[in-house]
Every structure is written in structure tokens, then in C-alpha cells.
Short mmCIF file of C-alpha atoms in Angstrom, two decimals:
data_model
loop_
_atom_site.label_atom_id
_atom_site.label_comp_id
_atom_site.label_asym_id
_atom_site.label_seq_id
_atom_site.Cartn_x
_atom_site.Cartn_y
_atom_site.Cartn_z
CA MET F 17 -15.24 -15.89 12.06
CA ASN F 18 -14.76 -13.01 9.64
CA LYS F 19 -11.42 -12.67 7.88
CA GLU F 20 -10.15 -9.61 6.06
CA LEU F 21 -7.07 -9.12 3.91
CA ILE F 22 -5.73 -5.55 3.89
CA VAL F 23 -2.95 -4.70 1.42
CA SER F 24 -0.83 -1.55 1.71
CA THR F 25 1.42 -0.65 -1.23
CA SER F 26 4.41 1.68 -1.35
CA PRO F 27 7.44 2.28 -3.60
CA GLU F 28 9.41 -0.11 -1.35
CA GLY F 29 6.97 -3.00 -1.67
CA THR F 30 3.78 -4.42 -0.23
CA ASP F 31 2.53 -5.06 3.32
CA VAL F 32 -0.26 -7.60 3.75
CA ALA F 33 -2.31 -7.82 6.95
CA ILE F 34 -4.74 -10.62 7.80
CA LEU F 35 -7.45 -9.77 10.32
CA GLU F 36 -9.72 -12.21 12.15
CA ASP F 37 -12.71 -10.47 13.68
CA LYS F 38 -10.77 -7.16 13.31
CA GLN F 39 -7.75 -8.53 15.22
CA LEU F 40 -4.39 -8.63 13.43
CA ILE F 41 -3.13 -12.22 13.27
CA GLU F 42 -0.63 -12.20 10.38
CA LEU F 43 1.56 -9.56 8.78
CA HIS F 44 3.55 -10.23 5.62
CA GLN F 45 6.07 -7.91 4.03
CA GLU F 46 7.14 -8.20 0.42
CA ARG F 47 10.00 -5.93 -0.65
CA LEU F 48 10.86 -5.23 -4.27
CA THR F 49 14.51 -5.85 -3.42
CA ASN F 50 13.82 -9.44 -2.32
CA ARG F 51 14.57 -11.72 -5.28
CA PHE F 52 14.63 -15.00 -3.38
CA ASN F 53 11.13 -16.07 -2.39
CA VAL F 54 10.14 -19.55 -1.28
CA GLY F 55 9.08 -21.44 -4.42
CA ASP F 56 11.25 -19.56 -6.92
CA ILE F 57 13.08 -21.89 -9.32
CA TYR F 58 16.65 -21.13 -10.44
CA LEU F 59 19.22 -22.59 -12.74
CA GLY F 60 22.06 -22.42 -10.23
CA LYS F 61 25.79 -22.85 -10.59
CA ILE F 62 27.46 -25.52 -8.46
CA LYS F 63 30.29 -23.80 -6.62
CA LYS F 64 31.51 -26.43 -4.18
CA VAL F 65 30.66 -30.03 -3.32
CA MET F 66 31.32 -30.88 0.34
CA PRO F 67 31.45 -34.68 0.91
CA GLY F 68 32.11 -34.15 4.61
CA LEU F 69 28.83 -32.26 5.00
CA ASN F 70 27.15 -34.42 2.36
CA ALA F 71 26.00 -31.17 0.82
CA ALA F 72 26.83 -28.63 -1.89
CA PHE F 73 26.94 -24.86 -2.19
CA ILE F 74 25.09 -23.36 -5.16
CA ASP F 75 25.32 -19.86 -6.61
CA VAL F 76 21.81 -18.53 -7.31
CA GLY F 77 22.79 -14.87 -7.44
CA TYR F 78 22.61 -14.11 -3.71
CA GLU F 79 25.60 -12.52 -1.96
CA LYS F 80 26.19 -15.81 -0.14
CA ASP F 81 26.07 -19.21 -1.82
CA ALA F 82 22.92 -21.21 -1.22
CA PHE F 83 23.03 -24.57 0.57
CA ILE F 84 21.58 -27.91 -0.44
CA HIS F 85 21.91 -31.13 1.56
CA TYR F 86 21.89 -34.60 0.04
CA THR F 87 18.48 -35.29 1.59
CA ASP F 88 17.04 -32.33 -0.36
CA LEU F 89 18.36 -33.52 -3.73
CA SER F 90 15.18 -35.58 -4.36
CA PRO F 91 15.11 -39.29 -5.23
CA THR F 92 14.46 -38.28 -8.87
CA ILE F 93 17.51 -36.01 -9.12
CA ARG F 94 19.01 -38.00 -12.01
CA SER F 95 15.85 -37.51 -14.06
CA LEU F 96 15.88 -33.79 -13.20
CA MET F 97 19.50 -33.36 -14.30
CA LYS F 98 18.89 -35.28 -17.52
CA PHE F 99 15.78 -33.20 -18.28
CA THR F 100 17.64 -29.96 -17.50
CA ALA F 101 20.52 -30.79 -19.82
CA HIS F 102 18.21 -31.76 -22.70
CA THR F 103 16.05 -28.66 -22.25
CA ILE F 104 19.00 -26.25 -22.14
CA ALA F 105 20.28 -27.86 -25.34
CA GLY F 106 16.87 -27.32 -26.95
CA SER F 107 16.18 -31.01 -27.55
CA HIS F 108 13.15 -31.26 -25.27
CA ASP F 109 9.65 -29.80 -25.71
CA GLY F 110 8.77 -29.84 -22.02
CA THR F 111 6.32 -32.76 -22.06
CA LEU F 112 7.30 -35.93 -20.23
CA ASN F 113 5.20 -38.41 -22.22
CA ASN F 114 8.22 -39.95 -23.95
CA PHE F 115 10.72 -39.06 -21.25
CA SER F 116 12.66 -42.01 -19.83
CA ILE F 117 12.73 -41.77 -16.03
CA GLU F 118 16.12 -42.51 -14.49
CA PRO F 119 16.54 -44.79 -11.43
CA GLU F 120 16.10 -43.08 -8.06
CA ILE F 121 19.14 -42.36 -5.91
CA GLN F 122 19.71 -44.07 -2.57
CA LYS F 123 18.48 -42.36 0.59
CA THR F 124 21.85 -42.92 2.29
CA GLY F 125 24.11 -41.99 -0.61
CA ASN F 126 26.75 -39.28 -0.88
CA VAL F 127 26.49 -36.00 -2.75
CA LYS F 128 29.78 -36.52 -4.60
CA GLU F 129 28.29 -39.60 -6.28
CA VAL F 130 25.34 -37.59 -7.61
CA LEU F 131 26.97 -34.33 -8.69
CA PRO F 132 30.29 -35.35 -10.24
CA GLY F 133 31.60 -32.97 -12.88
CA LYS F 134 28.39 -30.92 -13.05
CA ASN F 135 28.48 -27.13 -13.15
CA TYR F 136 24.77 -26.33 -12.99
CA LEU F 137 21.68 -27.59 -11.19
CA LEU F 138 17.95 -26.77 -11.34
CA VAL F 139 16.91 -25.86 -7.80
CA GLN F 140 13.97 -24.37 -5.90
CA ILE F 141 14.11 -22.01 -2.92
CA LEU F 142 13.14 -23.96 0.19
CA LYS F 143 14.05 -21.26 2.74
CA GLU F 144 14.75 -17.61 2.13
CA PRO F 145 18.07 -16.04 3.23
CA ILE F 146 18.00 -15.64 7.00
CA SER F 147 20.53 -13.62 9.01
CA THR F 148 24.01 -14.51 7.75
CA LYS F 149 22.89 -17.60 5.84
CA GLY F 150 22.14 -17.88 2.15
CA PRO F 151 18.99 -19.56 0.81
CA ARG F 152 18.26 -23.23 1.51
CA LEU F 153 17.51 -25.20 -1.65
CA THR F 154 15.75 -28.35 -2.79
CA CYS F 155 15.70 -30.31 -6.05
CA GLU F 156 12.22 -31.68 -5.33
CA ILE F 157 10.69 -29.27 -7.81
CA SER F 158 7.00 -28.51 -7.26
CA ILE F 159 4.57 -25.95 -8.66
CA ALA F 160 1.66 -25.04 -6.39
CA GLY F 161 -1.85 -24.12 -7.46
CA ARG F 162 -5.03 -23.53 -5.47
CA TYR F 163 -6.17 -27.15 -5.43
CA LEU F 164 -3.16 -29.12 -6.67
CA VAL F 165 0.64 -29.25 -6.50
CA LEU F 166 2.44 -30.51 -9.60
CA THR F 167 5.57 -32.67 -9.08
CA PRO F 168 7.49 -33.91 -12.15
CA PHE F 169 9.26 -37.25 -12.73
CA ASN F 170 6.85 -39.50 -10.84
CA ASP F 171 3.31 -40.83 -11.28
CA VAL F 172 2.20 -40.63 -7.66
CA VAL F 173 -1.12 -38.97 -6.75
CA GLY F 174 -1.24 -37.97 -3.09
CA VAL F 175 -4.13 -36.55 -1.08
CA SER F 176 -3.89 -34.11 1.83
CA LYS F 177 -4.21 -35.84 5.20
CA LYS F 178 -6.59 -33.08 6.29
CA ILE F 179 -9.27 -34.49 3.97
CA ASP F 180 -10.84 -37.01 6.33
CA SER F 181 -13.56 -38.63 4.21
CA ASN F 182 -12.33 -41.80 2.48
CA ASP F 183 -15.01 -41.43 -0.20
CA GLU F 184 -13.89 -37.88 -0.96
CA ARG F 185 -10.25 -38.93 -1.06
CA LYS F 186 -11.07 -41.69 -3.56
CA ARG F 187 -13.19 -39.33 -5.65
CA LEU F 188 -10.49 -36.68 -5.89
CA LYS F 189 -7.75 -39.21 -6.57
CA GLY F 190 -9.81 -40.75 -9.37
CA ILE F 191 -10.41 -37.35 -10.99
CA VAL F 192 -6.73 -36.43 -10.96
CA GLU F 193 -5.47 -39.82 -12.12
CA ALA F 194 -7.77 -39.62 -15.13
CA MET F 195 -6.46 -36.24 -16.31
CA LYS F 196 -2.86 -35.83 -15.18
CA PRO F 197 -0.06 -36.03 -17.80
CA LYS F 198 2.29 -39.01 -17.85
CA ASN F 199 5.37 -38.84 -15.58
CA PHE F 200 3.88 -36.03 -13.49
CA GLY F 201 2.88 -36.54 -9.88
CA VAL F 202 0.13 -34.51 -8.23
CA ILE F 203 -0.59 -33.66 -4.60
CA ILE F 204 -4.25 -32.85 -3.93
CA ARG F 205 -4.51 -29.94 -1.47
CA THR F 206 -7.09 -29.52 1.29
CA GLN F 207 -8.85 -26.74 -0.66
CA ALA F 208 -9.85 -29.30 -3.32
CA GLU F 209 -12.31 -30.98 -0.95
CA GLY F 210 -15.81 -30.83 -2.44
CA LYS F 211 -14.69 -29.14 -5.67
CA GLN F 212 -16.08 -30.13 -9.04
CA THR F 213 -14.05 -31.78 -11.78
CA ILE F 214 -13.97 -28.62 -13.93
CA ALA F 215 -12.35 -26.54 -11.15
CA ILE F 216 -9.65 -29.17 -10.57
CA GLN F 217 -9.09 -29.50 -14.32
CA GLU F 218 -8.62 -25.74 -14.69
CA ASP F 219 -6.12 -25.71 -11.84
CA LEU F 220 -4.12 -28.54 -13.40
CA LYS F 221 -4.18 -26.77 -16.75
CA MET F 222 -2.76 -23.63 -15.12
CA LEU F 223 0.03 -25.65 -13.47
CA ILE F 224 0.97 -27.26 -16.79
CA GLU F 225 1.16 -23.78 -18.35
CA LYS F 226 3.53 -22.66 -15.59
CA TRP F 227 5.65 -25.75 -16.18
CA LYS F 228 5.84 -24.87 -19.89
CA GLU F 229 6.81 -21.30 -18.97
CA MET F 230 9.68 -22.67 -16.89
CA VAL F 231 10.78 -24.93 -19.75
CA ASN F 232 10.78 -22.01 -22.21
CA ASN F 233 12.90 -19.94 -19.83
CA LEU F 234 15.30 -22.84 -19.39
CA ARG F 235 16.05 -23.29 -23.10
CA GLY F 236 19.54 -22.02 -23.88
CA ALA F 237 19.87 -20.64 -20.32
CA GLN F 238 23.18 -20.17 -18.56
CA PRO F 239 23.57 -20.17 -14.78
CA VAL F 240 22.72 -18.11 -12.81
CA LYS F 241 19.12 -17.51 -13.95
CA LYS F 242 15.66 -17.46 -12.38
CA VAL F 243 13.45 -19.61 -14.61
CA LEU F 244 10.16 -19.42 -12.68
CA SER F 245 8.87 -17.06 -10.01
CA GLU F 246 6.47 -17.96 -7.26
CA VAL F 247 3.35 -15.78 -7.23
CA ASP F 248 3.58 -12.56 -5.20
CA LYS F 249 2.80 -12.75 -1.51
CA THR F 250 -0.70 -11.29 -1.74
CA THR F 251 -1.79 -13.71 -4.47
CA GLY F 252 -0.11 -16.60 -2.64
CA ILE F 253 -2.05 -15.87 0.53
CA LEU F 254 -5.32 -15.74 -1.39
CA ARG F 255 -4.45 -18.96 -3.19
CA ASP F 256 -3.74 -20.77 0.09
CA LEU F 257 -6.30 -19.22 2.44
CA LEU F 258 -9.32 -18.03 0.45
CA ASN F 259 -12.42 -19.64 1.96
CA PRO F 260 -15.97 -18.62 2.91
CA ASP F 261 -14.63 -16.95 6.07
CA PHE F 262 -12.92 -14.28 3.92
CA ASN F 263 -15.41 -11.47 3.42
CA LYS F 264 -13.17 -8.58 2.42
CA VAL F 265 -9.99 -7.89 0.46
CA VAL F 266 -9.00 -4.22 0.40
CA THR F 267 -5.99 -2.53 -1.21
CA ASP F 268 -4.92 1.07 -1.75
CA SER F 269 -3.66 0.31 -5.28
CA SER F 270 -6.21 0.45 -8.10
CA SER F 271 -4.03 -1.69 -10.39
CA LEU F 272 -3.53 -4.34 -7.69
CA SER F 273 -7.26 -4.28 -6.98
CA THR F 274 -7.96 -5.11 -10.63
CA GLU F 275 -5.34 -7.88 -10.62
CA LEU F 276 -6.81 -9.43 -7.46
CA GLU F 277 -10.32 -9.31 -8.89
CA GLU F 278 -9.13 -11.10 -12.02
CA TYR F 279 -7.23 -13.69 -9.97
CA ILE F 280 -10.17 -14.43 -7.66
CA GLU F 281 -12.47 -14.64 -10.68
CA ARG F 282 -10.22 -17.41 -12.02
CA ILE F 283 -9.96 -19.43 -8.81
CA ALA F 284 -13.32 -18.64 -7.16
CA PRO F 285 -15.66 -16.68 -9.47
CA GLU F 286 -18.38 -16.48 -6.86
CA ARG F 287 -16.07 -14.50 -4.52
CA LYS F 288 -14.73 -11.78 -6.85
CA ASN F 289 -16.98 -9.12 -5.28
CA ILE F 290 -15.06 -9.24 -1.99
CA VAL F 291 -12.26 -7.12 -3.51
CA SER F 292 -12.46 -3.35 -3.10
CA TYR F 293 -10.23 -0.34 -3.72
CA TYR F 294 -9.51 2.07 -0.87
CA ASN F 295 -8.78 5.70 -1.77
CA GLY F 296 -9.43 7.41 1.54
CA LYS F 297 -7.45 10.27 3.01
CA GLN F 298 -5.80 8.23 5.77
CA PRO F 299 -3.18 5.55 5.03
CA ILE F 300 -5.03 2.26 4.66
CA PHE F 301 -3.41 0.66 7.73
CA ASP F 302 -4.42 3.66 9.85
CA HIS F 303 -7.99 3.51 8.55
CA PHE F 304 -8.41 -0.14 9.56
CA GLY F 305 -6.64 0.25 12.90
CA ILE F 306 -3.72 -1.93 11.85
CA THR F 307 -0.94 0.57 12.59
CA LYS F 308 -2.01 0.79 16.24
CA GLN F 309 -2.16 -3.00 16.54
CA ILE F 310 1.32 -3.31 15.05
CA LYS F 311 2.71 -0.78 17.52
CA SER F 312 1.13 -2.63 20.45
CA SER F 313 2.07 -6.14 19.28
CA PHE F 314 5.72 -6.02 18.23
CA GLY F 315 7.40 -4.67 21.34
CA ARG F 316 9.39 -6.60 23.92
CA THR F 317 6.38 -6.38 26.25
CA VAL F 318 2.94 -7.43 25.03
CA ASN F 319 0.05 -6.45 27.27
CA MET F 320 -3.16 -8.46 27.45
CA PRO F 321 -6.65 -7.13 28.31
CA ASN F 322 -6.82 -8.98 31.62
CA GLY F 323 -3.80 -7.13 33.04
CA SER F 324 -1.27 -9.91 32.49
CA TYR F 325 1.55 -9.52 29.97
CA LEU F 326 4.25 -11.33 28.01
CA ILE F 327 7.96 -10.63 27.80
CA ILE F 328 9.42 -11.82 24.47
CA GLU F 329 13.17 -12.11 24.08
CA LYS F 330 15.13 -13.34 21.08
CA THR F 331 18.55 -14.97 21.31
CA GLU F 332 20.76 -16.45 18.62
CA ALA F 333 19.54 -19.97 19.38
CA LEU F 334 15.89 -19.55 20.40
CA HIS F 335 13.01 -17.32 21.47
CA VAL F 336 12.05 -17.06 25.14
CA ILE F 337 8.58 -15.98 26.29
CA ASP F 338 7.82 -15.25 29.93
CA VAL F 339 4.21 -15.14 31.13
CA ASN F 340 3.50 -12.66 33.95
CA SER F 341 0.24 -12.17 35.84
CA GLY F 342 0.91 -8.43 36.25
CA ASN F 343 -1.89 -6.53 37.95
CA ARG F 344 -4.51 -9.09 36.96
CA SER F 345 -7.44 -9.11 39.33
CA ILE F 346 -7.45 -12.28 41.41
CA GLY F 347 -11.24 -12.56 41.50
CA GLU F 348 -12.89 -15.70 42.77
CA GLY F 349 -11.22 -19.07 42.93
CA ASN F 350 -7.95 -20.36 44.25
CA GLN F 351 -4.43 -19.62 43.07
CA GLU F 352 -4.28 -22.75 40.90
CA THR F 353 -7.45 -21.80 38.99
CA ASN F 354 -6.26 -18.24 38.48
CA ALA F 355 -2.91 -19.49 37.20
CA LEU F 356 -4.64 -21.81 34.71
CA ASN F 357 -6.93 -19.05 33.42
CA THR F 358 -4.02 -16.63 33.00
CA ASN F 359 -1.94 -19.27 31.24
CA ILE F 360 -4.71 -20.17 28.80
CA GLU F 361 -5.25 -16.52 27.91
CA ALA F 362 -1.48 -16.15 27.47
CA ALA F 363 -1.38 -19.27 25.27
CA LYS F 364 -3.95 -17.74 22.93
CA GLU F 365 -1.91 -14.54 22.60
CA ILE F 366 1.34 -16.51 22.17
CA ALA F 367 -0.17 -18.51 19.29
CA ARG F 368 -1.13 -15.19 17.69
CA GLN F 369 2.33 -13.73 18.27
CA LEU F 370 4.06 -16.69 16.63
CA ARG F 371 2.02 -16.20 13.45
CA LEU F 372 2.17 -12.41 13.55
CA ARG F 373 5.94 -12.18 13.93
CA ASP F 374 6.51 -15.38 11.94
CA MET F 375 8.75 -16.64 14.70
CA GLY F 376 10.61 -19.84 13.86
CA GLY F 377 13.06 -22.28 15.37
CA ILE F 378 12.83 -23.16 19.06
CA ILE F 379 10.41 -21.25 21.29
CA VAL F 380 10.58 -21.75 25.07
CA ILE F 381 7.63 -20.52 27.16
CA ASP F 382 7.78 -20.04 30.92
CA PHE F 383 4.17 -20.27 32.11
CA ILE F 384 2.93 -19.38 35.59
CA ASP F 385 3.47 -22.34 37.94
CA MET F 386 0.68 -24.89 38.19
CA LYS F 387 0.74 -27.98 40.38
CA THR F 388 -1.86 -30.41 39.04
CA SER F 389 -1.20 -32.58 36.01
CA GLU F 390 -4.83 -32.08 34.88
CA ASN F 391 -4.30 -28.31 34.55
CA LYS F 392 -1.02 -28.81 32.73
CA GLN F 393 -2.71 -31.17 30.28
CA GLU F 394 -5.57 -28.68 29.76
CA LEU F 395 -3.08 -25.90 28.97
CA TYR F 396 -1.17 -28.18 26.58
CA GLN F 397 -4.37 -29.07 24.72
CA ALA F 398 -5.42 -25.40 24.63
CA MET F 399 -2.12 -24.44 23.01
CA ARG F 400 -2.57 -27.19 20.40
CA ASP F 401 -6.04 -25.86 19.63
CA PHE F 402 -4.90 -22.22 19.40
CA MET F 403 -2.13 -23.18 16.97
CA GLY F 404 -4.42 -25.36 14.89
CA GLY F 405 -4.81 -22.60 12.28
CA ASP F 406 -1.07 -22.01 11.94
CA ARG F 407 0.06 -23.01 8.43
CA ALA F 408 3.70 -23.36 9.49
CA THR F 409 4.79 -26.86 10.49
CA HIS F 410 5.15 -26.97 14.26
CA THR F 411 5.60 -29.36 17.16
CA ILE F 412 4.40 -28.69 20.72
CA LEU F 413 5.72 -30.58 23.74
CA PRO F 414 3.76 -30.98 27.00
CA LEU F 415 4.76 -28.84 29.98
CA SER F 416 7.79 -29.95 31.95
CA ARG F 417 7.79 -30.25 35.74
CA PHE F 418 9.02 -26.63 35.78
CA ASN F 419 5.98 -25.43 33.76
CA ILE F 420 8.15 -24.89 30.68
CA MET F 421 6.67 -25.56 27.25
CA GLN F 422 8.84 -26.08 24.19
CA ILE F 423 7.66 -25.45 20.63
CA THR F 424 9.47 -25.83 17.33
CA ARG F 425 8.07 -23.91 14.39
CA GLU F 426 9.14 -24.04 10.75
CA ARG F 427 11.22 -21.08 9.64
CA VAL F 428 11.35 -20.49 5.88
CA ARG F 429 11.80 -16.72 5.79
CA PRO F 430 13.25 -14.03 8.09
CA GLU F 431 11.25 -13.16 11.18
CA ILE F 432 9.33 -9.88 11.00
CA ASN F 433 10.90 -7.31 13.30
CA ILE F 434 9.19 -3.94 13.68
CA SER F 435 10.50 -1.29 16.01
CA THR F 436 7.73 0.03 18.23
CA THR F 437 9.85 2.87 19.56
CA GLU F 438 10.46 6.08 17.67
CA VAL F 439 13.77 7.91 17.48
CA CYS F 440 13.31 11.66 17.39
CA PRO F 441 13.93 12.78 13.80
CA THR F 442 15.55 15.99 15.03
CA CYS F 443 17.90 14.75 17.76
CA ALA F 444 18.48 11.22 16.40
CA GLY F 445 18.16 9.86 19.92
CA THR F 446 20.49 12.28 21.69
CA GLY F 447 17.70 13.76 23.80
CA ALA F 448 18.20 17.34 22.64
CA ILE F 449 15.68 18.62 20.08
CA GLN F 450 14.84 21.91 18.54
CA SER F 451 11.71 23.64 19.72
CA SER F 452 8.49 22.26 18.27
CA LEU F 453 7.59 25.87 17.51
CA LEU F 454 10.17 25.77 14.74
CA LEU F 455 8.50 22.77 13.06
CA LEU F 456 5.95 24.96 11.26
CA ASP F 457 8.70 27.30 10.07
CA GLU F 458 10.59 24.29 8.67
CA ILE F 459 7.49 22.95 6.89
CA GLU F 460 6.70 26.34 5.38
CA ALA F 461 10.31 26.85 4.27
CA ASN F 462 10.16 23.57 2.35
CA LEU F 463 6.70 24.42 1.04
CA GLN F 464 8.04 27.68 -0.36
CA VAL F 465 10.55 25.73 -2.44
CA ILE F 466 8.13 23.01 -3.55
CA VAL F 467 5.40 25.36 -4.83
CA GLU F 468 7.76 26.63 -7.52
CA THR F 469 7.41 23.31 -9.37
CA HIS F 470 4.14 21.80 -8.08
CA ASN F 471 0.55 23.08 -8.27
CA ALA F 472 -1.08 20.45 -6.06
CA LEU F 473 0.35 19.03 -2.86
CA LYS F 474 -0.47 16.59 -0.07
CA LEU F 475 1.12 16.94 3.34
CA TYR F 476 1.21 14.00 5.77
CA VAL F 477 1.93 14.81 9.40
CA HIS F 478 1.41 13.45 12.90
CA PRO F 479 -2.32 13.60 13.90
CA ILE F 480 -1.66 16.31 16.50
CA VAL F 481 0.14 18.48 13.96
CA GLU F 482 -2.70 17.93 11.47
CA ALA F 483 -5.23 19.23 13.97
CA TYR F 484 -3.08 22.27 14.68
CA LEU F 485 -2.64 23.16 11.00
CA LYS F 486 -6.39 22.97 10.35
CA LYS F 487 -7.74 24.66 13.47
CA GLY F 488 -9.15 28.17 13.68
CA PHE F 489 -10.24 30.71 11.09
CA PRO F 490 -8.19 31.50 9.24
CA SER F 491 -6.22 28.29 9.72
CA ILE F 492 -2.53 27.96 8.90
CA ARG F 493 -3.48 26.00 5.79
CA MET F 494 -5.66 28.86 4.58
CA LYS F 495 -2.84 31.34 5.19
CA TRP F 496 -0.59 29.18 3.00
CA TRP F 497 -3.21 29.33 0.26
CA TRP F 498 -3.38 33.13 0.38
CA LYS F 499 0.39 33.41 0.40
CA TYR F 500 1.42 30.77 -2.17
CA ARG F 501 -1.80 30.18 -4.16
CA VAL F 502 -1.40 26.44 -3.71
CA TYR F 503 -3.96 24.43 -1.78
CA VAL F 504 -2.25 21.89 0.46
CA LYS F 505 -4.31 18.84 1.41
CA ILE F 506 -3.30 17.82 4.92
CA TYR F 507 -3.64 14.23 6.16
CA SER F 508 -2.67 12.50 9.36
CA ASN F 509 -0.40 9.45 9.44
CA GLU F 510 -0.12 7.59 12.73
CA SER F 511 3.14 5.96 11.69
CA LEU F 512 4.92 9.35 11.54
CA ALA F 513 6.77 10.69 14.57
CA PHE F 514 5.66 14.04 15.97
CA MET F 515 8.37 16.01 14.18
CA ASN F 516 8.16 14.06 10.91
CA TYR F 517 6.28 15.12 7.80
CA GLN F 518 6.09 14.16 4.12
CA PHE F 519 5.08 16.05 0.96
CA PHE F 520 3.47 14.19 -1.99
CA ASP F 521 2.47 15.48 -5.43
CA GLU F 522 -0.78 14.83 -7.31
CA ASN F 523 0.58 11.46 -8.52
CA ASP F 524 1.26 10.36 -4.92
CA ASP F 525 5.02 10.52 -5.49
CA GLU F 526 6.96 11.81 -2.50
CA VAL F 527 8.51 15.23 -3.00
CA LYS F 528 11.96 15.50 -1.49
CA THR F 529 13.23 18.91 -0.41
CA ASP F 530 16.90 18.07 0.08
#
């Protein structure tokens, strides 16, 4: 299986697409306005303790207070609060060698017993703000690397359950126990399997440096303040997913390309050559066929190659997916066999859709009716296999007697919603538009204004409009050159509606005309 990571950058942020054998399986959006990413650590201000909920509301700078339940306070919360107070006061150097660990709190205690009279708390984002809710927090502070996760205030070394070999588990645990600092716990990640001591040592060293960075930011701090940021989404994906299956990482930003090369050289020097910089004429997502896949994958109806299709509906409480056979050819075999084949193909696409849209919460799937328990079990096992590569925690229940399957999937950030319909930029959805013949007049009128201050221009238009502007001799573009003495480079952009267009200058900054 060949995996590719395609990164599109814009002034608004970054879009990251993961392809498996050229098929889009994950899409991640990182916006510059989002300041609350999973893993970010804040010095928050305690706003309200709610004994009835056994929880507290914390101000971390979001418009709504964040929420933390007693069960997310961490057994070592007393040590964390003591360490935070000493560090803010400047009486702690960040090491835990001489730090006295406080007794753990009870699992069935009450929040008012743990947070009496406190006005600040060191917290980590567990879930990003979703819908009308603020962030969900935890006090079980952890700092993730490629091979290890650092957890302060304990001496436990854990090993990922996905590492099956007992000999390898013992080897890795022995390596980490010999080098980890006192009063720090470490979780050994799956990616550490088979790695040499030097690679694990470098990863631990990097995590200790990040811990020290957090400590430095915490000294003298006042709530509300972010004291440590999780790595950006692109780097995080590479950290968690980079393996021999990845054969290409492409971005349209030269600076990001350099950063990714340097990062991969640190974590996997032998793989740094997989990074490349794209500077083609088309937008990078158009060039790799991602835009078309997005448009065909995010609608209410998702068509499958065999003629069947899915209907995906979202409610406040859950997602509902209906499997329909459509105009699928019956072919050979009986109705039961055809139903099983259609359901298995649908299950594969549903597993992809869950990852692609990052759907979370409860998902209810209405499969085509099957009668035999053997076929139901085969479909259940197929769904488990298809979702085996999903990093989000999930639970799948066997089919009910009504051929309904229920899935719960971890939700830590808002679901990706992309509109696959286009509102006419001229009529704004009213149905009445100006003649398309006037589009060229409008473009030229704006061009006439822009050329007064710009000597080089790029024009992005719908592919059909691009072809029209370039066709013939002399073409419309050539006529503009003769008239305005400015050569306009014209590119197509599949994400633009027919009547939309954009001007950019030589620095790739958009030129506004109003």
C-alpha cells in the first residue's frame, strides 16, 4: 500500500490530505484562528467548582469556559498543583529528581475536596471546542514524541499493547527504564518496535526539552496562558503515521517543505528524501485529484462504483447511514449473496467516510437485510477489519436482528463539513444571474484597475473559462497584453464556481478589487 501526504497552504491555514493508493482517506484542516488544539497545555483560571456535577469550569481563553470532570483530574493532581505553584513562584528548576510526590487522590472522591481555594490549574486540551461546548480538559499531562510519551509525577513505564512480542516489550522497557529521569513515567508507542537505543534516547531527550520549555513558560505566569503548544497538524500526522508505506510528502509551500525535511531528518533520517515542493500552475489539490474526491465524498449521497450508494444524515445525537443497492447489477447468485456483497462494499466505504469526515459519537448503519447469522457475522468481521487502521478509539457492535450496526467513535475535534454544492456568486442562490457574457467585461474592468499598481498578475478561473480566455489567435489574453502591456498568467482552479475568479500578484497575494 502506497501512502501520500499532500499539504495545501493558504493565508487561512493548512489542509492536509492522506492518500492510500491515490484514494483520499483522511482530510485534516488546521486554521490559524484555532488556538485550542488537542495536546496544548494551558495555565487556566478556575471559574466555578460544581460539586453536583463533580466537575469544574476552567477559563483557558475560549469564549466558553472549558470543562473538566473529577475523573480527568489525574491521580497525581496534588503533585501537579504543588509543582505548578513552586514553578510559578520561581522556586523550581523543572527537574523532578528531588521533587516529593504527593499521595494520589481517591478514584471516587469529589472535586471540591481537591480544588478548594485554588484560582489556577495546569490543564491540557483533551477535546477541542465542538458546537456550543468549550474545550474538554485533563490534568493527566503528557507530552508525545514519535516513539515515547512522557508523563510526569510517576515512575511507570508502559508498553503499547500493539507490540505483540514479549521479548521486544521487555527489551524496550529495559532501555527506557535505564535512561528515564526520576519521577517521570514513559509510555512506549507502537512506532518504537524494532528501534535502536540511540533513536529512543534522542526521542526522550526531545521530550525532556519540551518539558523544560513548558517549565520556562510557566515561571511567573498568570492565568490565562498557553505554556506549551502541540506540534502543528502536519508534523503531528508525520510523527504518528510515518512508516515505510509513506512514499511521498508534497507541499506547495517552500518554507514548509524545508521544515518537514528537517523534521523527518530528525525522526527518520533515511526517509527525508520523500519530501518535495510543488510549484505547478494548478492548485496542489487539483493536481493530485483531491478536489474532485472531496466534492464526491462529502455530500449527503455517496455513490460507490458498483452502483450502490450511501445516504449520510447527521442529527444532534448521532449520525445515520443508510445503505442502498441502487442500480447495482444483480449478476449471478441469490439475493442473500448479493446483499452480503453490497454490504461488505458499503462497509469499506463507510470505514473510509468515518475517517475522512472525522465523524464521532454514535453512528447507526442500516445495512441491506440479510437472513443468515453467518453472513451477519462475516459483515461484522469485515467492518472490524476495515476500521483496523482507524487511529480514533472506536467500538463496533454486531448487527441486530434488524440488520442495524452501531458504532461509537472517539470525537476530540469538530467534524469536517464541506459543502459540495455551489451557490452562484452572482445571484447568491436566488436563481437569477447576470449573463455569462458579462463575466469577461467584469474581469477586464477589474484588470484595468489592477494594472495601475501591478506589473505581473495571475488569474485563477473555472477550467471552462480558462479554456475560453486562451483559445484562438489572437486570444483574449493576448488582447489584454496589447491593450494594457501586462501579461496575465491564467490558471484553472476546480474549486472555483463558474462565475468566480481571483487575481494574485507576483508574491501570490490575492489582489482585491473592492
